[in-house]
Coordinates of C-alpha atoms in Angstrom, one line a residue:
X1358 CA -54.8 16.2 -110.3
X1359 CA -53.6 19.8 -110.0
X1360 CA -49.7 20.7 -109.6
X1361 CA -50.8 21.8 -106.5
X1362 CA -51.9 19.0 -105.0
X1363 CA -49.8 17.3 -102.2
X1364 CA -49.4 13.5 -102.9
X1365 CA -48.8 12.3 -99.0
X1366 CA -48.0 8.5 -100.4
X1367 CA -49.7 5.7 -102.3
X1368 CA -53.3 5.0 -100.6
X1369 CA -53.6 1.2 -99.6
X1370 CA -57.0 1.2 -101.2
X1371 CA -55.8 2.0 -104.5
X1372 CA -55.7 -1.3 -106.3
X1373 CA -58.6 -4.1 -106.9
X1374 CA -56.8 -6.1 -104.2
X1375 CA -54.0 -5.9 -101.6
X1376 CA -52.0 -8.3 -99.9
X1377 CA -50.6 -6.3 -96.8
X1378 CA -47.5 -7.5 -95.3
X1379 CA -48.2 -11.7 -96.5
X1380 CA -45.0 -13.8 -95.4
X1381 CA -42.5 -15.5 -97.6
X1382 CA -43.9 -18.6 -98.0
X1383 CA -47.6 -17.6 -99.5
X1384 CA -45.6 -15.2 -101.1
X1385 CA -44.2 -17.4 -102.9
X1386 CA -47.5 -20.0 -103.8
X1387 CA -49.0 -16.3 -104.9
X1388 CA -45.8 -16.2 -107.2
X1389 CA -46.1 -19.5 -108.8
X1390 CA -49.8 -19.2 -108.7
X1391 CA -49.7 -16.8 -111.4
X1392 CA -46.6 -17.8 -113.3
X1393 CA -44.1 -15.3 -112.1
X1394 CA -41.4 -17.9 -112.1
X1395 CA -40.7 -21.7 -111.3
X1396 CA -39.6 -23.5 -108.2
X1397 CA -35.5 -24.5 -108.7
X1398 CA -35.0 -28.4 -107.6
X1399 CA -32.7 -27.0 -104.4
X1400 CA -36.7 -24.8 -103.1
X1401 CA -35.3 -21.1 -104.4
X1402 CA -37.8 -19.4 -106.9
X1403 CA -36.2 -18.6 -109.9
X1404 CA -37.7 -15.7 -112.0
X1405 CA -36.6 -13.7 -115.6
X1406 CA -36.9 -9.9 -115.8
X1407 CA -37.1 -9.6 -119.3
X1408 CA -35.8 -7.5 -121.3
X1409 CA -34.7 -5.3 -118.2
X1410 CA -31.8 -7.7 -116.7
X1411 CA -30.4 -4.9 -115.0
X1412 CA -31.1 -1.3 -114.0
X1413 CA -32.0 1.4 -116.3
X1414 CA -30.2 4.5 -114.9
X1415 CA -31.2 6.8 -118.4
X1416 CA -34.7 6.2 -117.3
X1417 CA -34.5 7.3 -113.7
X1418 CA -35.3 11.1 -112.9
X1419 CA -35.9 13.5 -109.8
X1420 CA -38.5 16.0 -109.6
X1421 CA -36.9 19.1 -109.7
X1422 CA -39.0 21.7 -107.5
X1423 CA -38.0 24.8 -105.1
X1424 CA -37.0 21.6 -102.6
X1425 CA -34.1 20.1 -104.8
X1426 CA -33.6 22.6 -107.1
X1427 CA -30.3 23.2 -105.2
X1428 CA -29.6 20.4 -103.1
X1429 CA -29.9 17.9 -106.2
X1430 CA -26.3 17.2 -108.5
X1431 CA -28.4 18.3 -111.4
X1432 CA -25.2 17.2 -113.6
X1433 CA -25.9 13.4 -113.0
X1434 CA -30.0 13.5 -112.5
X1435 CA -32.4 13.9 -115.3
X1436 CA -34.7 16.5 -113.9
X1437 CA -38.7 15.9 -114.2
X1438 CA -41.2 18.7 -113.7
X1439 CA -43.5 18.5 -110.8
X1440 CA -46.3 19.1 -113.5
X1441 CA -45.3 15.5 -115.4
X1442 CA -45.4 13.7 -111.9
X1443 CA -48.3 14.5 -110.5
X1444 CA -49.8 13.3 -114.3
X1445 CA -48.0 10.4 -113.7
X1446 CA -48.9 9.5 -109.8
X1447 CA -52.3 10.4 -111.6
X1448 CA -52.3 7.6 -113.9
X1449 CA -50.3 4.9 -111.5
X1450 CA -53.0 5.7 -109.2
X1451 CA -55.6 4.9 -112.6
X1452 CA -53.7 1.7 -113.4
X1453 CA -53.6 0.0 -110.2
X1454 CA -57.2 -0.2 -110.3
X1455 CA -57.7 -3.0 -111.9
X1456 CA -54.3 -4.5 -110.4
X1457 CA -53.7 -7.2 -107.7
X1458 CA -51.3 -5.4 -105.7
X1459 CA -48.7 -6.8 -102.6
X1460 CA -47.5 -4.3 -99.9
X1461 CA -44.9 -4.6 -97.3
X1462 CA -44.3 -2.5 -94.6
X1463 CA -40.2 -2.5 -94.1
X1464 CA -37.4 -0.6 -92.4
X1465 CA -34.3 0.9 -93.8
X1466 CA -31.4 1.0 -91.0
X1467 CA -29.8 -1.0 -88.2
X1468 CA -29.6 1.9 -86.1
X1469 CA -33.1 2.8 -84.5
X1470 CA -31.9 6.3 -84.3
X1471 CA -31.7 6.2 -88.1
X1472 CA -34.1 3.9 -89.5
X1473 CA -36.5 4.7 -92.2
X1474 CA -40.0 3.3 -92.8
X1475 CA -40.3 2.4 -96.3
X1476 CA -43.9 1.1 -97.7
X1477 CA -43.4 -1.0 -100.9
X1478 CA -46.0 -1.7 -103.6
X1479 CA -45.6 -4.3 -106.1
X1480 CA -47.4 -5.8 -109.5
X1481 CA -45.8 -9.1 -108.6
X1482 CA -45.6 -11.3 -105.6
X1483 CA -41.8 -12.5 -106.4
X1484 CA -40.7 -8.6 -106.0
X1485 CA -42.6 -8.3 -102.9
X1486 CA -40.9 -11.4 -101.8
X1487 CA -37.3 -9.8 -103.1
X1488 CA -37.8 -6.5 -101.1
X1489 CA -39.0 -8.3 -97.9
X1490 CA -36.1 -10.4 -98.2
X1491 CA -33.8 -6.9 -99.0
X1492 CA -34.6 -4.5 -96.1
X1493 CA -35.6 -4.8 -92.2
X1494 CA -38.5 -6.9 -91.1
X1495 CA -39.8 -5.2 -88.5
X1496 CA -41.6 -6.7 -84.9
X1497 CA -45.3 -7.7 -86.1
X1498 CA -45.9 -5.2 -83.4
X1499 CA -44.6 -1.9 -85.1
X1500 CA -46.9 -2.2 -87.9
X1501 CA -50.7 -1.0 -85.9
X1502 CA -50.0 2.3 -87.9
X1503 CA -47.3 1.9 -89.7
X1504 CA -46.5 5.7 -91.2
X1505 CA -44.4 5.2 -93.9
X1506 CA -40.7 8.3 -94.3
X1507 CA -41.0 7.2 -98.2
X1508 CA -43.4 5.1 -100.5
X1509 CA -42.0 3.3 -103.7
X1510 CA -44.7 1.7 -106.0
X1511 CA -43.6 -0.7 -108.6
X1512 CA -46.2 -1.4 -111.5
X1513 CA -44.0 -3.4 -114.5
X1514 CA -46.9 -3.4 -116.7
X1515 CA -46.9 0.6 -116.5
X1516 CA -45.9 1.6 -119.9
X1517 CA -45.5 5.3 -119.4
X1518 CA -45.8 8.2 -122.5
X1519 CA -42.1 10.2 -122.7
X1520 CA -44.5 13.4 -124.0
X1521 CA -47.1 13.1 -121.1
X1522 CA -45.1 12.3 -118.2
X1523 CA -41.9 13.9 -118.9
X1524 CA -40.0 11.0 -119.5
X1525 CA -37.6 8.8 -122.0
X1526 CA -38.8 5.7 -123.0
X1527 CA -41.4 3.2 -121.6
X1528 CA -40.3 2.5 -118.8
X1529 CA -40.1 5.1 -116.1
X1530 CA -38.2 5.9 -112.0
X1531 CA -39.3 9.0 -111.3
X1532 CA -38.3 10.3 -107.9
X1533 CA -40.0 12.9 -105.8
X1534 CA -38.2 13.8 -102.9
X1535 CA -40.5 17.0 -101.4
X1536 CA -43.5 14.4 -101.6
X1537 CA -41.4 11.0 -100.3
X1538 CA -42.7 8.4 -103.0
X1539 CA -41.0 7.0 -105.9
X1540 CA -42.7 5.4 -109.0
X1541 CA -41.3 2.7 -110.9
X1542 CA -43.1 1.3 -114.2
X1543 CA -41.9 -0.7 -117.4
X1544 CA -39.3 -2.7 -116.1
X1545 CA -39.3 -6.0 -114.0
X1546 CA -35.8 -5.7 -112.9
X1547 CA -36.2 -5.8 -109.1
X1548 CA -33.2 -4.2 -108.1
X1549 CA -34.9 -1.0 -109.2
X1550 CA -36.5 -1.2 -105.9
X1551 CA -34.1 -1.6 -103.5
X1552 CA -31.7 0.9 -105.3
X1553 CA -34.6 3.5 -104.7
X1554 CA -34.6 2.9 -101.2
X1555 CA -30.9 3.8 -100.9
X1556 CA -31.4 6.5 -103.0
X1557 CA -33.8 8.3 -100.3
X1558 CA -31.4 7.7 -98.2
X1559 CA -28.6 9.0 -99.8
X1560 CA -30.6 12.4 -100.0
X1561 CA -31.7 12.5 -96.7
X1562 CA -28.7 10.4 -94.4
X1563 CA -26.4 13.4 -94.4
X1564 CA -28.7 15.6 -93.1
X1565 CA -28.8 13.6 -90.4
X1566 CA -25.1 13.3 -90.2
X1567 CA -25.0 9.8 -91.0
X1568 CA -22.9 9.0 -94.2
X1569 CA -24.3 6.8 -96.4
X1570 CA -22.1 4.1 -98.0
X1571 CA -22.2 1.8 -101.3
X1572 CA -20.4 -0.7 -99.5
X1573 CA -20.3 -4.4 -98.0
X1574 CA -19.1 -4.7 -94.3
X1575 CA -18.0 -7.1 -91.6
X1576 CA -16.4 -6.8 -88.4
X1577 CA -14.1 -9.4 -86.0
X1578 CA -14.5 -11.1 -83.6
X1579 CA -13.1 -8.8 -81.5
X1580 CA -15.3 -6.5 -82.6
X1581 CA -13.3 -4.5 -85.4
X1582 CA -14.5 -3.7 -88.3
X1583 CA -13.7 -3.0 -91.9
X1584 CA -16.1 -1.4 -94.8
X1585 CA -15.7 -2.7 -98.4
X1586 CA -16.3 -0.1 -100.8
X1587 CA -17.0 -1.3 -104.6
X1588 CA -18.8 -1.3 -107.8
X1589 CA -20.8 -4.3 -108.9
X1590 CA -18.4 -6.9 -109.5
X1591 CA -15.0 -6.2 -107.9
X1592 CA -16.0 -8.8 -105.2
X1593 CA -18.4 -6.7 -102.4
X1594 CA -19.7 -9.8 -101.6
X1595 CA -17.7 -12.2 -101.6
X1596 CA -15.0 -10.7 -99.9
X1597 CA -17.2 -9.1 -96.6
X1598 CA -18.4 -12.9 -96.6
X1599 CA -15.8 -14.1 -94.7
X1600 CA -16.3 -17.4 -92.5
X1601 CA -13.8 -16.2 -90.0
X1602 CA -15.5 -12.8 -89.6
X1603 CA -18.9 -11.5 -89.0
X1604 CA -20.7 -10.4 -92.2
X1605 CA -22.8 -7.1 -91.0
X1606 CA -23.9 -6.6 -95.1
X1607 CA -23.3 -7.0 -98.5
X1608 CA -23.9 -3.6 -100.6
X1609 CA -25.2 -0.4 -98.1
X1610 CA -24.5 0.8 -95.0
X1611 CA -24.3 4.1 -92.9
X1612 CA -21.1 5.6 -91.1
X1613 CA -22.5 7.8 -88.3
X1614 CA -20.9 8.8 -84.8
X1615 CA -21.9 5.7 -83.4
X1616 CA -20.3 3.7 -85.8
X1617 CA -21.6 1.7 -88.9
X1618 CA -25.0 -0.3 -89.6
X1619 CA -26.6 -1.5 -92.3
X1620 CA -29.4 -0.2 -94.1
X1621 CA -30.6 -3.2 -95.4
X1622 CA -31.8 -6.9 -93.8
X1623 CA -30.6 -9.1 -97.3
X1624 CA -28.4 -9.9 -99.1
X1625 CA -28.3 -9.4 -103.8
X1626 CA -25.5 -11.5 -105.0
X1627 CA -24.1 -11.9 -108.2
X1628 CA -24.6 -15.0 -109.1
X1629 CA -22.3 -15.9 -112.5
X1630 CA -20.2 -18.8 -112.2
X1631 CA -20.7 -19.2 -108.2
X1632 CA -19.2 -21.9 -107.1
X1633 CA -19.3 -23.7 -103.7
X1634 CA -15.7 -24.0 -103.5
X1635 CA -14.8 -20.7 -103.8
X1636 CA -18.1 -19.3 -102.2
X1637 CA -19.6 -21.7 -99.6
X1638 CA -21.2 -19.3 -97.9
X1639 CA -23.1 -17.3 -101.0
X1640 CA -23.6 -21.0 -102.8
X1641 CA -25.6 -22.9 -99.7
X1642 CA -27.7 -19.4 -99.1
X1643 CA -28.5 -19.7 -102.9
X1644 CA -29.7 -23.1 -103.0
X1645 CA -32.6 -23.3 -100.2
X1646 CA -36.1 -22.3 -100.5
X1647 CA -37.2 -18.8 -99.9
X1648 CA -34.2 -17.4 -101.5
X1649 CA -34.8 -15.6 -105.0
X1650 CA -32.8 -16.3 -107.8
X1651 CA -33.5 -13.5 -110.7
X1652 CA -32.2 -14.3 -114.1
X1653 CA -30.7 -17.4 -113.5
X1654 CA -31.1 -20.5 -115.5
X1655 CA -32.7 -24.0 -114.6
X1656 CA -32.0 -27.1 -116.0
X1657 CA -34.3 -28.5 -119.0
X1658 CA -35.3 -31.6 -116.9
X1659 CA -33.7 -31.4 -113.5
X1660 CA -34.6 -27.4 -112.1
X1661 CA -31.1 -27.3 -110.8
X1662 CA -29.7 -24.2 -110.9
X1663 CA -27.1 -23.3 -114.0
X1664 CA -24.9 -20.6 -112.3
X1665 CA -22.4 -21.3 -115.2
X1666 CA -25.2 -19.9 -117.9
X1667 CA -24.9 -16.4 -118.4
X1668 CA -27.3 -16.5 -122.4
X1669 CA -30.2 -14.0 -120.0
X1670 CA -27.5 -12.2 -118.4
X1671 CA -24.1 -11.8 -116.9
X1672 CA -26.0 -9.9 -114.1
X1673 CA -27.0 -13.3 -112.6
X1674 CA -28.4 -12.3 -109.3
X1675 CA -29.2 -14.3 -106.0
X1676 CA -31.5 -12.4 -103.2
X1677 CA -31.8 -14.0 -99.7
X1678 CA -31.8 -12.6 -96.0
X1679 CA -29.2 -12.7 -94.1
X1680 CA -29.5 -14.9 -91.4
X1681 CA -29.6 -17.1 -94.4
X1682 CA -25.5 -16.4 -93.7
X1683 CA -24.6 -18.5 -90.5
X1684 CA -22.1 -16.2 -89.3
X1685 CA -24.5 -13.3 -90.1
X1686 CA -24.7 -10.3 -87.5
X1687 CA -27.8 -10.2 -85.7
X1688 CA -27.8 -6.7 -85.0
X1689 CA -26.4 -5.6 -88.4
X1690 CA -24.3 -2.5 -86.0
X1691 CA -21.0 -2.3 -84.8
X1692 CA -18.3 0.5 -84.2
X1693 CA -16.3 2.5 -86.0
X1694 CA -13.7 1.0 -89.1
X1695 CA -10.6 0.1 -88.0
X1696 CA -9.8 -0.7 -92.3
X1697 CA -11.5 1.1 -95.3
X1698 CA -11.3 -1.1 -98.3
X1699 CA -11.8 0.0 -101.5
X1700 CA -12.1 -2.6 -104.3
X1701 CA -11.5 -2.3 -108.3
X1702 CA -11.8 -4.9 -110.8
X1703 CA -8.8 -3.8 -112.7
X1704 CA -9.0 -5.6 -116.4
X1705 CA -6.2 -3.2 -117.2
X1706 CA -3.5 -5.2 -115.3
X1707 CA -2.0 -2.1 -113.7
X1708 CA -3.3 -1.7 -110.4
X1709 CA -1.7 -4.1 -107.9
X1710 CA -3.4 -6.8 -105.7
X1711 CA -3.4 -4.5 -102.3
X1712 CA -2.1 -0.6 -102.1
X1713 CA -2.0 1.5 -98.3
X1714 CA -3.8 5.0 -99.1
X1715 CA -3.3 8.0 -97.6
X1716 CA -6.1 10.1 -96.2
X1717 CA -5.4 11.9 -99.5
X1718 CA -4.7 9.0 -101.5
X1719 CA -8.0 7.9 -99.8
X1720 CA -10.0 10.7 -100.8
X1721 CA -9.2 11.1 -104.5
X1722 CA -10.0 7.3 -105.0
X1723 CA -13.6 7.4 -103.7
X1724 CA -14.1 10.1 -105.7
X1725 CA -13.2 8.6 -108.9
X1726 CA -14.8 5.3 -108.1
X1727 CA -12.6 3.1 -110.6
X1728 CA -12.8 -0.3 -111.9
X1729 CA -13.1 -1.6 -115.4
X1730 CA -15.7 -3.7 -117.3
X1731 CA -14.9 -6.2 -120.0
X1732 CA -16.9 -7.9 -122.9
X1733 CA -19.6 -10.0 -121.8
X1734 CA -20.6 -8.0 -119.0
X1735 CA -21.8 -4.8 -121.0
X1736 CA -23.9 -4.8 -125.0
X1737 CA -21.9 -3.6 -127.6
X1738 CA -18.5 -4.5 -126.3
X1739 CA -16.3 -6.5 -128.8
X1740 CA -14.8 -9.7 -127.4
X1741 CA -11.6 -8.6 -125.6
X1742 CA -12.7 -5.1 -125.4
X1743 CA -12.0 -3.5 -121.8
X1744 CA -13.3 0.2 -121.2
X1745 CA -13.1 1.8 -117.7
X1746 CA -15.7 3.2 -115.3
X1747 CA -15.3 5.9 -113.3
X1748 CA -18.8 5.6 -111.2
X1749 CA -18.0 8.8 -108.5
X1750 CA -18.3 7.2 -104.9
X1751 CA -18.5 3.7 -105.9
X1752 CA -22.2 4.4 -106.7
X1753 CA -22.7 7.5 -109.0
X1754 CA -26.4 6.3 -110.1
X1755 CA -27.7 6.3 -106.5
X1756 CA -26.2 10.0 -105.3
X1757 CA -28.8 13.1 -105.6
X1758 CA -26.6 15.5 -103.8
X1759 CA -23.2 16.4 -105.0
X1760 CA -20.2 13.8 -104.8
X1761 CA -18.3 16.4 -102.9
X1762 CA -20.8 16.0 -99.6
X1763 CA -20.3 12.2 -99.3
X1764 CA -16.6 13.0 -100.3
X1765 CA -16.0 15.3 -97.0
X1766 CA -17.5 13.0 -94.9
X1767 CA -15.8 10.4 -95.5
X1768 CA -12.4 12.5 -95.2
X1769 CA -13.9 13.6 -91.6
X1770 CA -14.3 10.4 -90.7
X1771 CA -11.3 8.6 -91.9
X1772 CA -9.4 11.4 -89.5
X1773 CA -11.4 10.9 -86.8
X1774 CA -11.1 7.9 -86.3
X1775 CA -7.4 6.7 -87.2
X1776 CA -8.7 4.7 -90.2
X1777 CA -6.5 2.7 -91.9
X1778 CA -7.2 2.6 -96.0
X1779 CA -6.5 0.2 -98.4
X1780 CA -7.1 -0.4 -102.4
X1781 CA -7.9 -3.9 -103.5
X1782 CA -7.3 -4.9 -107.4
X1783 CA -9.4 -8.4 -108.0
X1784 CA -9.2 -7.6 -111.6
X1785 CA -6.3 -9.2 -113.9
X1786 CA -2.3 -9.9 -113.7
X1787 CA 0.2 -10.7 -116.1
X1788 CA -1.6 -8.2 -118.3
X1789 CA -4.7 -6.7 -119.1
X1790 CA -8.1 -8.4 -119.7
X1791 CA -7.5 -11.4 -122.8
X1792 CA -3.9 -11.6 -121.9
X1793 CA -3.3 -12.0 -118.7
X1794 CA -5.4 -13.8 -115.8
X1795 CA -7.3 -12.7 -113.1
X1796 CA -5.8 -12.4 -109.9
X1797 CA -6.0 -15.6 -107.9
X1798 CA -8.5 -15.3 -105.2
X1799 CA -6.3 -16.6 -102.6
X1800 CA -3.5 -14.2 -103.0
X1801 CA -6.5 -11.5 -102.5
X1802 CA -7.9 -13.3 -99.5
X1803 CA -4.2 -13.9 -98.2
X1804 CA -3.6 -9.9 -98.8
X1805 CA -6.7 -8.5 -97.2
X1806 CA -6.8 -11.3 -94.4
X1807 CA -3.3 -9.2 -93.5
X1808 CA -4.6 -5.9 -93.9
X1809 CA -7.5 -6.7 -92.0
X1810 CA -5.6 -8.0 -88.7
X1811 CA -2.7 -5.2 -88.6
X1812 CA 0.4 -7.3 -90.1
X1813 CA -0.1 -5.8 -93.8
X1814 CA 0.9 -2.3 -92.5
X1815 CA 4.3 -3.1 -90.4
X1816 CA 5.7 -4.7 -93.8
X1817 CA 8.3 -3.5 -95.7
X1818 CA 6.4 -1.5 -98.6
X1819 CA 7.6 0.2 -102.0
X1820 CA 6.1 3.4 -103.5
X1821 CA 4.1 2.5 -106.7
X1822 CA 5.7 4.5 -109.6
X1823 CA 2.4 5.1 -110.9
X1824 CA -0.2 5.7 -108.1
X1825 CA 2.5 6.7 -105.1
X1826 CA 0.7 4.4 -103.0
X1827 CA 2.3 2.0 -100.6
X1828 CA 2.7 -1.4 -101.8
X1829 CA 3.8 -4.8 -99.6
X1830 CA 6.9 -5.9 -101.3
X1831 CA 6.0 -9.8 -99.8
X1832 CA 3.5 -11.3 -97.5
X1833 CA 4.2 -15.1 -96.6
X1834 CA 2.5 -17.6 -98.6
X1835 CA 1.7 -14.7 -101.6
X1836 CA 4.1 -14.9 -104.6
X1837 CA 5.8 -12.1 -104.6
X1838 CA 6.0 -11.3 -108.1
X1839 CA 2.0 -10.5 -108.2
X1840 CA 3.0 -7.1 -106.5
X1841 CA 4.6 -6.1 -109.0
X1842 CA 2.7 -5.4 -111.8
X1843 CA 4.8 -4.6 -114.1
X1844 CA 6.8 -7.8 -113.7
X1845 CA 4.1 -10.3 -114.5
X1846 CA 3.8 -8.6 -118.2
X1847 CA 5.9 -10.4 -120.4
X1848 CA 5.6 -7.0 -122.5
X1849 CA 7.4 -4.6 -120.3
X1850 CA 6.8 -1.9 -122.7
X1851 CA 3.0 -2.9 -123.4
X1852 CA 2.8 -2.4 -119.8
X1853 CA 4.2 0.9 -119.6
X1854 CA 2.0 2.1 -122.3
X1855 CA -1.5 0.6 -120.6
X1856 CA 0.0 2.3 -117.6
X1857 CA -0.1 5.9 -119.5
X1858 CA -3.6 5.0 -120.7
X1859 CA -5.1 4.0 -117.4
X1860 CA -3.2 7.5 -115.7
X1861 CA -4.7 9.6 -118.8
X1862 CA -8.4 8.0 -118.1
X1863 CA -7.9 9.0 -114.5
X1864 CA -6.5 12.4 -114.6
X1865 CA -9.6 13.2 -117.1
X1866 CA -12.0 12.0 -115.2
X1867 CA -11.0 13.8 -112.3
X1868 CA -11.3 16.9 -114.1
X1869 CA -15.0 17.3 -112.5
X1870 CA -14.0 17.1 -109.1
X1871 CA -10.3 19.2 -108.7
X1872 CA -12.6 22.8 -108.2
X1873 CA -14.2 21.0 -104.6
X1874 CA -10.9 19.5 -102.9
X1875 CA -7.6 20.3 -101.6
X1876 CA -4.2 20.4 -103.1
X1877 CA -3.6 17.5 -101.3
X1878 CA -6.0 15.6 -102.9
X1879 CA -5.1 17.1 -106.5
X1880 CA -1.6 16.2 -105.7
X1881 CA -2.5 12.1 -104.9
X1882 CA -3.6 11.8 -108.7
X1883 CA -1.5 9.2 -110.4
X1884 CA 1.8 10.8 -112.5
X1885 CA 3.8 8.0 -114.9
X1886 CA 7.4 8.4 -113.6
X1887 CA 10.1 6.7 -115.3
X1888 CA 9.6 3.1 -116.0
X1889 CA 12.9 2.4 -114.5
X1890 CA 11.3 3.4 -110.8

């Protein structure tokens, strides 16, 4: 294919056979018939994803052309030439001719003023079921003459050639914003498709004056919404699935002049060590017909899901439509947030369980995007090892544009709507991972409930000597000791050393943003003061 040829979309006639807009039960029948997975005893469909049990960010490429040259954050996005992409597209078409494909025409965006039409081609029936759960399903009447804004093609059996296609390995995710198409090959992990849609939204939404957010969101019965930023494993899904509030969504939202709205129509929850007592809504949704279980081990004789078994990966997942959650919003939209919550799982045991942020501190922590990773969740980490992750805007792998684009939008929205901002640590207390213990979920929920209700900001506060933010001194029903992290450590000197090490990590990470922020944001950086403060 000539480099100058325009690719409008992947043709519906590309494959040997195409199943167009199949519903859930036929998709499950096809998946079972083709040996793509098995039924769990609960009726859920269980699939495994082979060597890829998570996304492959090092294999994701963006076409660098006249459209994207000055718009893309190239420090964060790997470039592919238009010529390499066109060859890849041609080879995808050739590969599809011998395949049976499943196509879904879906919507991203609960606000009709900002919705995006997405056409998704998948080689696997269960991938089609997955994305049908994850995006929003239009009325049948809207499918006639459906013209996609973006097309995504996922062919796991396609093996890329690094020399021929300008990629790194046999796995490739190639994003062409000018031609509005994403090609995914060599990976069975369904999350690649979901995050490709999110990447496209992160590119187009700022021009529509909508801030795209990697966050969960819920709303009180009185109409006050809250958003929860956080990386995987920090509690976005768990904390937003609150039976006392209405769930908007668990992962991706937009914030426009009219309020917040869900990009998606489903949830993609982590299930490792899932229990009915701790997360009843997610448990119930994960144990019913139609749900997709990804890399969840089924017990040999009973086929009962074993959510404690992480032998394939700690990144076990459950995918289900939002209406599987009893208190989910039917509209997927709400007014402007009253509260913004930034979640981290601090495995170093330094962060307090909750802190109130000034707007400048909120900007600093949003651009930092901090959490911690521990052994068992990432390959190559030794037992007891802890590492820091700084993923700017809590979603660096999905950001085509420079973080300042999203950071400035958030700053303005917080100021314009007088939003209260909070930092919540769902990680460790009493010491780092291996010494301390996980932050009690009951304490996290109590503190968060008080923050969302407005009660917490009226409580007496102290200034944290390391991060400078405000931390409550007490709250009924919460052990006051955990509110002062240093006091939970048996070895206070070890805490001081760990705090200094974490401060250094923050400061070193933020150097790349200093030229893009105001002086007040720079002053929000943590500083190690005297331990007696």
